[in-house]
Short mmCIF file of C-alpha atoms in Angstrom, two decimals:
data_model
loop_
_atom_site.label_atom_id
_atom_site.label_comp_id
_atom_site.label_asym_id
_atom_site.label_seq_id
_atom_site.Cartn_x
_atom_site.Cartn_y
_atom_site.Cartn_z
CA MET A 1 -28.57 -99.52 -95.41
CA VAL A 2 -31.79 -97.29 -94.66
CA LYS A 3 -33.16 -100.00 -92.93
CA ARG A 4 -29.91 -100.93 -90.96
CA LEU A 5 -29.81 -97.35 -90.04
CA PHE A 6 -33.11 -97.53 -89.05
CA ARG A 7 -32.83 -100.50 -86.15
CA ILE A 8 -29.63 -98.83 -85.02
CA LEU A 9 -31.98 -95.31 -83.87
CA CYS A 10 -34.38 -97.88 -82.41
CA PHE A 11 -31.57 -99.84 -80.11
CA SER A 12 -30.30 -96.56 -78.83
CA GLY A 13 -33.80 -95.28 -78.23
CA PHE A 14 -34.82 -98.29 -76.61
CA LEU A 15 -31.35 -98.21 -74.11
CA SER A 16 -31.73 -94.81 -73.58
CA LEU A 17 -35.23 -95.34 -72.06
CA VAL A 18 -34.11 -97.93 -70.07
CA GLY A 19 -31.53 -95.79 -68.51
CA LEU A 20 -34.35 -93.10 -67.89
CA SER A 21 -36.58 -96.21 -66.57
CA PRO A 22 -37.17 -96.05 -62.55
CA ALA A 23 -35.46 -98.80 -60.80
CA PRO A 24 -37.59 -101.73 -60.36
CA VAL A 25 -38.37 -102.52 -56.55
CA LEU A 26 -38.30 -106.62 -56.74
CA GLY A 27 -41.57 -108.31 -54.29
CA ALA A 28 -43.62 -104.91 -55.08
CA ASP A 29 -47.03 -104.69 -56.88
CA TRP A 30 -46.81 -100.84 -55.66
CA SER A 31 -45.37 -97.93 -57.44
CA PRO A 32 -45.83 -94.27 -56.47
CA ALA A 33 -48.31 -92.61 -59.18
CA GLN A 34 -47.29 -88.82 -57.60
CA THR A 35 -44.64 -86.84 -55.68
CA ILE A 36 -43.72 -88.41 -52.51
CA GLU A 37 -44.06 -86.21 -48.87
CA PHE A 38 -41.86 -87.42 -46.26
CA VAL A 39 -43.34 -85.28 -43.55
CA VAL A 40 -40.68 -84.31 -40.50
CA PRO A 41 -42.31 -83.98 -37.09
CA ALA A 42 -39.50 -81.51 -36.29
CA GLY A 43 -37.29 -78.48 -37.74
CA PRO A 44 -34.49 -78.77 -40.14
CA GLY A 45 -31.22 -79.95 -39.40
CA GLY A 46 -31.96 -82.01 -36.69
CA ALA A 47 -31.87 -86.11 -36.54
CA LEU A 48 -35.23 -86.34 -37.88
CA ASP A 49 -34.45 -84.04 -40.67
CA GLN A 50 -31.10 -85.85 -41.76
CA VAL A 51 -33.35 -89.42 -42.26
CA GLY A 52 -35.61 -87.33 -44.19
CA ARG A 53 -33.06 -85.75 -46.47
CA LEU A 54 -30.60 -89.05 -46.66
CA LEU A 55 -34.10 -91.38 -47.95
CA GLN A 56 -34.65 -88.49 -50.71
CA HIS A 57 -31.32 -88.42 -52.17
CA PHE A 58 -31.18 -92.38 -51.70
CA PHE A 59 -34.17 -92.83 -53.36
CA GLU A 60 -34.03 -90.18 -56.25
CA GLN A 61 -30.49 -91.42 -56.91
CA ASN A 62 -31.55 -94.72 -57.44
CA LYS A 63 -34.83 -93.59 -59.87
CA TYR A 64 -36.81 -95.78 -57.91
CA SER A 65 -39.68 -93.80 -59.03
CA LYS A 66 -40.30 -91.14 -61.88
CA ASN A 67 -41.72 -89.09 -59.27
CA GLN A 68 -39.72 -86.75 -56.77
CA MET A 69 -39.72 -86.85 -53.33
CA VAL A 70 -39.98 -83.94 -51.56
CA VAL A 71 -39.45 -83.49 -47.31
CA ILE A 72 -41.58 -81.05 -45.33
CA ASN A 73 -40.89 -79.98 -42.25
CA LYS A 74 -43.85 -79.89 -39.39
CA GLY A 75 -42.76 -78.98 -36.14
CA GLY A 76 -44.53 -78.45 -33.19
CA GLY A 77 -47.18 -79.80 -31.08
CA ASN A 78 -45.47 -83.60 -30.02
CA GLY A 79 -45.12 -84.15 -33.51
CA LYS A 80 -48.96 -83.51 -33.71
CA ILE A 81 -48.73 -81.06 -36.59
CA ALA A 82 -46.91 -83.89 -38.43
CA PHE A 83 -48.83 -86.80 -37.54
CA ASP A 84 -52.06 -85.37 -38.69
CA VAL A 85 -50.79 -84.34 -41.98
CA LEU A 86 -50.79 -88.70 -42.52
CA ARG A 87 -53.88 -88.68 -40.70
CA GLN A 88 -55.81 -86.71 -43.44
CA LYS A 89 -54.61 -89.43 -46.08
CA PRO A 90 -56.08 -92.81 -45.04
CA GLY A 91 -54.53 -95.37 -47.46
CA ASP A 92 -52.26 -92.71 -49.25
CA ALA A 93 -48.93 -94.68 -49.28
CA HIS A 94 -47.62 -91.22 -50.83
CA TYR A 95 -46.87 -89.75 -47.12
CA LEU A 96 -44.44 -90.60 -45.04
CA THR A 97 -42.77 -89.68 -41.77
CA THR A 98 -40.81 -90.75 -38.99
CA ASN A 99 -41.64 -92.21 -35.81
CA THR A 100 -39.13 -92.10 -32.07
CA THR A 101 -39.58 -93.43 -29.01
CA GLY A 102 -39.94 -90.04 -27.19
CA TYR A 103 -43.60 -90.07 -29.13
CA ILE A 104 -44.70 -93.33 -27.13
CA SER A 105 -43.76 -91.50 -23.79
CA ASN A 106 -45.73 -88.22 -25.02
CA TYR A 107 -48.30 -90.26 -25.35
CA LEU A 108 -48.25 -92.10 -21.86
CA LEU A 109 -47.82 -88.51 -20.22
CA GLY A 110 -50.73 -87.03 -22.38
CA ASN A 111 -48.79 -84.52 -24.16
CA LEU A 112 -49.98 -86.27 -27.31
CA ASP A 113 -53.14 -87.68 -28.12
CA ILE A 114 -52.37 -90.59 -30.71
CA LEU A 115 -50.27 -93.16 -30.28
CA PRO A 116 -48.06 -93.21 -34.20
CA SER A 117 -47.40 -96.76 -33.56
CA ARG A 118 -50.87 -97.89 -33.74
CA ASP A 119 -52.69 -95.16 -35.03
CA LEU A 120 -50.58 -94.95 -38.32
CA THR A 121 -49.12 -97.50 -40.20
CA PRO A 122 -45.22 -98.84 -38.69
CA ILE A 123 -43.53 -99.47 -42.15
CA ALA A 124 -40.03 -100.10 -40.76
CA ILE A 125 -37.56 -99.87 -38.18
CA LEU A 126 -34.28 -98.52 -39.02
CA GLN A 127 -32.25 -97.64 -35.96
CA ASP A 128 -31.63 -97.11 -32.14
CA GLU A 129 -29.93 -94.01 -31.28
CA TYR A 130 -28.33 -92.77 -27.91
CA LEU A 131 -27.98 -89.29 -25.73
CA VAL A 132 -25.50 -87.31 -25.12
CA LEU A 133 -25.13 -84.80 -22.87
CA ALA A 134 -22.92 -81.66 -24.26
CA VAL A 135 -21.94 -78.10 -22.98
CA ARG A 136 -20.59 -74.73 -24.93
CA ALA A 137 -16.55 -76.01 -25.88
CA ASP A 138 -15.75 -72.99 -22.83
CA SER A 139 -18.14 -73.68 -20.62
CA PRO A 140 -17.14 -74.34 -16.66
CA ILE A 141 -18.91 -77.83 -16.49
CA LYS A 142 -15.81 -80.07 -16.80
CA ASP A 143 -17.38 -83.45 -16.55
CA PHE A 144 -20.86 -85.27 -15.33
CA ALA A 145 -19.86 -85.60 -12.09
CA GLN A 146 -19.86 -82.02 -11.85
CA VAL A 147 -23.03 -82.07 -13.80
CA ILE A 148 -24.68 -84.85 -10.97
CA LYS A 149 -23.07 -83.02 -8.06
CA LYS A 150 -24.51 -79.39 -8.92
CA LEU A 151 -28.11 -80.93 -9.47
CA LYS A 152 -28.55 -82.99 -6.27
CA GLU A 153 -27.75 -79.93 -4.40
CA ASP A 154 -30.07 -78.13 -6.14
CA PRO A 155 -32.28 -79.49 -9.20
CA ALA A 156 -33.29 -76.39 -10.98
CA SER A 157 -29.32 -75.21 -11.13
CA LEU A 158 -28.69 -75.66 -14.75
CA ARG A 159 -31.21 -75.34 -17.45
CA ILE A 160 -31.43 -78.53 -19.75
CA ALA A 161 -32.17 -77.82 -23.85
CA VAL A 162 -34.26 -80.64 -25.50
CA ALA A 163 -35.68 -80.90 -28.75
CA THR A 164 -38.34 -81.27 -30.00
CA SER A 165 -40.71 -81.60 -26.79
CA LEU A 166 -40.96 -82.07 -23.34
CA GLY A 167 -41.80 -85.98 -22.12
CA ASN A 168 -40.17 -87.11 -25.55
CA HIS A 169 -37.29 -89.87 -25.68
CA ILE A 170 -34.19 -87.32 -24.59
CA HIS A 171 -36.36 -86.00 -21.86
CA VAL A 172 -37.18 -89.41 -20.44
CA GLY A 173 -34.02 -91.12 -21.86
CA THR A 174 -31.88 -88.02 -20.25
CA ALA A 175 -34.35 -87.90 -16.87
CA LYS A 176 -34.04 -91.91 -16.28
CA GLY A 177 -29.77 -91.13 -16.18
CA LEU A 178 -30.10 -88.12 -13.87
CA LYS A 179 -32.81 -90.29 -11.39
CA ALA A 180 -30.21 -93.24 -11.66
CA ALA A 181 -27.49 -90.72 -10.38
CA GLY A 182 -30.10 -89.54 -7.25
CA VAL A 183 -31.24 -86.44 -9.09
CA ASP A 184 -34.91 -85.11 -8.05
CA ILE A 185 -35.91 -84.93 -11.56
CA THR A 186 -39.67 -83.80 -10.73
CA LYS A 187 -37.42 -80.14 -9.86
CA ILE A 188 -35.29 -80.38 -12.81
CA VAL A 189 -35.35 -77.51 -15.77
CA VAL A 190 -36.12 -78.92 -18.93
CA VAL A 191 -36.68 -76.38 -21.90
CA PRO A 192 -37.93 -77.30 -25.17
CA PHE A 193 -36.58 -76.42 -28.52
CA ARG A 194 -38.02 -76.65 -32.36
CA SER A 195 -34.84 -79.02 -32.96
CA SER A 196 -31.10 -79.82 -31.74
CA SER A 197 -29.66 -77.18 -34.04
CA ASP A 198 -31.54 -74.70 -31.90
CA SER A 199 -30.36 -76.60 -28.21
CA ILE A 200 -27.12 -76.27 -29.58
CA LEU A 201 -26.99 -72.61 -30.72
CA ALA A 202 -28.90 -71.38 -27.62
CA ALA A 203 -26.04 -73.41 -25.48
CA MET A 204 -23.41 -71.93 -27.85
CA GLY A 205 -25.04 -68.30 -26.76
CA GLY A 206 -25.19 -69.42 -23.04
CA HIS A 207 -28.67 -68.93 -22.72
CA ILE A 208 -28.67 -72.59 -21.73
CA GLU A 209 -25.98 -74.31 -20.26
CA LEU A 210 -26.33 -78.10 -20.81
CA VAL A 211 -28.30 -79.38 -24.18
CA ALA A 212 -29.21 -83.31 -24.20
CA ALA A 213 -29.54 -84.55 -27.96
CA THR A 214 -29.10 -87.83 -29.75
CA THR A 215 -25.63 -88.20 -31.41
CA PRO A 216 -26.29 -87.73 -34.90
CA ASN A 217 -27.31 -84.18 -34.04
CA VAL A 218 -23.96 -82.85 -32.39
CA VAL A 219 -21.28 -84.70 -34.99
CA SER A 220 -20.60 -81.26 -37.08
CA MET A 221 -20.57 -78.65 -34.20
CA LEU A 222 -18.41 -81.12 -32.33
CA GLN A 223 -16.53 -81.58 -35.00
CA ALA A 224 -15.87 -77.79 -35.11
CA GLY A 225 -15.00 -77.22 -31.60
CA LYS A 226 -17.76 -75.31 -31.03
CA ILE A 227 -19.15 -78.17 -27.73
CA ARG A 228 -17.84 -80.75 -25.96
CA LEU A 229 -19.77 -83.89 -24.67
CA LEU A 230 -19.59 -84.84 -21.08
CA ALA A 231 -21.67 -88.40 -21.40
CA VAL A 232 -23.14 -91.34 -23.65
CA SER A 233 -25.99 -93.10 -23.13
CA ALA A 234 -24.68 -96.41 -24.86
CA GLU A 235 -24.18 -99.59 -23.34
CA LYS A 236 -20.47 -99.02 -24.10
CA ARG A 237 -18.23 -96.43 -25.16
CA LEU A 238 -18.64 -95.44 -28.56
CA GLY A 239 -16.36 -95.14 -31.30
CA GLY A 240 -15.63 -92.34 -33.90
CA VAL A 241 -15.95 -88.61 -33.18
CA PHE A 242 -16.97 -90.07 -29.80
CA SER A 243 -14.51 -92.66 -28.88
CA ASN A 244 -13.21 -90.08 -25.75
CA THR A 245 -16.82 -89.62 -24.64
CA PRO A 246 -17.51 -91.84 -21.37
CA THR A 247 -20.59 -93.30 -20.73
CA TRP A 248 -22.56 -92.71 -17.88
CA ARG A 249 -21.65 -95.96 -16.20
CA GLU A 250 -18.03 -94.97 -16.72
CA SER A 251 -19.47 -91.56 -14.63
CA GLY A 252 -20.66 -93.50 -12.30
CA VAL A 253 -24.30 -94.13 -13.20
CA ASP A 254 -25.52 -97.17 -13.16
CA SER A 255 -28.00 -96.73 -16.23
CA ASP A 256 -28.14 -96.52 -20.27
CA PHE A 257 -31.02 -95.64 -22.87
CA HIS A 258 -31.47 -95.69 -26.29
CA SER A 259 -34.01 -94.75 -28.39
CA THR A 260 -35.50 -96.20 -32.10
CA LEU A 261 -35.95 -94.35 -34.87
CA GLY A 262 -38.41 -96.23 -37.50
CA ILE A 263 -41.04 -94.87 -40.39
CA LEU A 264 -44.35 -94.74 -40.39
CA GLY A 265 -47.21 -94.39 -43.39
CA PRO A 266 -51.21 -93.66 -42.90
CA GLN A 267 -53.64 -95.43 -41.88
CA GLY A 268 -55.26 -98.17 -44.36
CA LEU A 269 -52.56 -98.47 -46.29
CA LYS A 270 -52.64 -102.06 -48.74
CA PRO A 271 -49.96 -104.98 -48.33
CA GLU A 272 -48.47 -104.02 -51.78
CA GLN A 273 -47.93 -100.69 -50.49
CA ILE A 274 -46.37 -101.61 -47.11
CA THR A 275 -44.43 -104.36 -49.30
CA TYR A 276 -42.91 -101.48 -51.51
CA TRP A 277 -41.69 -99.23 -49.03
CA GLU A 278 -40.46 -101.92 -46.54
CA ASN A 279 -38.23 -102.63 -49.42
CA ILE A 280 -36.92 -99.11 -50.41
CA PHE A 281 -36.02 -98.90 -46.44
CA LYS A 282 -34.44 -102.00 -46.34
CA ARG A 283 -32.14 -101.48 -49.51
CA LEU A 284 -31.56 -97.99 -47.73
CA THR A 285 -29.90 -99.15 -44.49
CA GLN A 286 -27.80 -101.39 -47.04
CA SER A 287 -26.49 -98.70 -48.83
CA LYS A 288 -22.90 -97.07 -48.42
CA GLU A 289 -24.30 -94.14 -47.98
CA TRP A 290 -26.17 -95.53 -44.71
CA LEU A 291 -23.30 -97.45 -43.23
CA GLU A 292 -21.25 -94.60 -43.66
CA THR A 293 -24.20 -92.14 -41.57
CA MET A 294 -24.36 -94.75 -39.02
CA GLU A 295 -20.26 -94.79 -38.82
CA ARG A 296 -20.26 -90.91 -38.42
CA ASN A 297 -23.13 -90.71 -36.03
CA GLN A 298 -22.78 -93.87 -34.02
CA SER A 299 -25.99 -94.82 -34.27
CA ARG A 300 -26.75 -98.27 -34.43
CA SER A 301 -28.41 -100.14 -37.74
CA HIS A 302 -31.57 -101.94 -36.90
CA PHE A 303 -33.39 -103.00 -39.61
CA LEU A 304 -37.53 -104.25 -38.97
CA PRO A 305 -40.20 -104.39 -41.94
CA ASN A 306 -43.35 -103.95 -40.76
CA LYS A 307 -44.95 -107.03 -38.79
CA GLU A 308 -41.72 -106.96 -36.49
CA ALA A 309 -41.58 -103.00 -36.31
CA ILE A 310 -45.26 -103.70 -34.98
CA GLU A 311 -44.35 -106.23 -32.23
CA TYR A 312 -41.36 -104.68 -31.83
CA TYR A 313 -43.21 -100.89 -30.95
CA ASP A 314 -45.67 -103.15 -28.57
CA GLN A 315 -42.37 -104.18 -26.60
CA GLU A 316 -41.39 -100.80 -26.70
CA PHE A 317 -44.62 -99.66 -25.34
CA ALA A 318 -44.43 -101.48 -22.29
CA SER A 319 -40.78 -100.86 -21.58
CA VAL A 320 -40.93 -96.74 -22.20
CA LYS A 321 -44.25 -97.44 -20.00
CA GLU A 322 -42.54 -98.75 -16.71
CA ILE A 323 -39.89 -95.66 -17.37
CA VAL A 324 -42.01 -93.14 -17.36
CA SER A 325 -43.85 -94.41 -14.38
CA ASP A 326 -40.73 -95.01 -12.86
CA LEU A 327 -39.42 -91.59 -13.49
CA ASN A 328 -42.55 -89.59 -12.27
CA ILE A 329 -41.95 -87.00 -15.05
CA PRO A 330 -44.32 -84.14 -15.18
CA GLY A 331 -46.64 -83.87 -18.28
CA SER A 332 -45.08 -80.28 -18.97
CA THR A 333 -42.42 -77.58 -17.82
CA LYS A 334 -42.41 -74.15 -18.04
CA ASN A 335 -39.40 -72.08 -19.26
#
């Protein structure tokens, strides 16, 4: 009887340990040995921060490691402050950050002294995002055509908020659309904020007339009736809460634009470290939570692993270089 009870207790203890063990990551010969830091190159609340928080929740909910993941916001410096954290940790896969098309344009404009997709390690691409132009709910500006008319008459007549820096994907993408509409984009007034949340609050307070942002940044304020959307940069009209928002083309502007969002690690990562995170991010993009987020934000899920991400970033560099050269966007604009 005693021996039988002992066996039962041992088996129960084993099940308990199994329940507490981290879930294995297939194909990976490395796993985190300490706290993982996800460094967000922007303030809290924006699209980049949302990705970090979603990953943190997914990672810890599925117990992929006995070590926790923390999200640290390091906005400013056109992303340089966040990227420098990883540059000081070569070979250490416990540090991650986000990358967007905007950092390519900032590099090309001389606003950033590193090209993250080359000076850090691309781990994966996750999604494509579209831009919207928004105004506060009671704004006298009714549609994108009215914006174009005013900016053609006087390019400095409306202030446009972007986040998190001048020359980023939001700035470049919006300028691309305005130039296609015939606006002199060298004279438009673009004001940078630390996050799109701050941009929207500034518009709601009457300090800014227009907000340019990616779709994830405007969902909550749109649903709350605090802002109105004038146009979206997608090739065709989006669904969900954006179903009533016309595209640039529907508004008479022959152009479209999307920005790619991915994940970076420090330089010098080993293949097994890259494989570990590739598999985590692949699982993330297949999860119900991720797909629901894509549906809510009307972003396009677009997973590419390390090698394909590197090739894609090289193509993106050539494409953005052409856009930046064509637009002749000034490297800096003062408020």
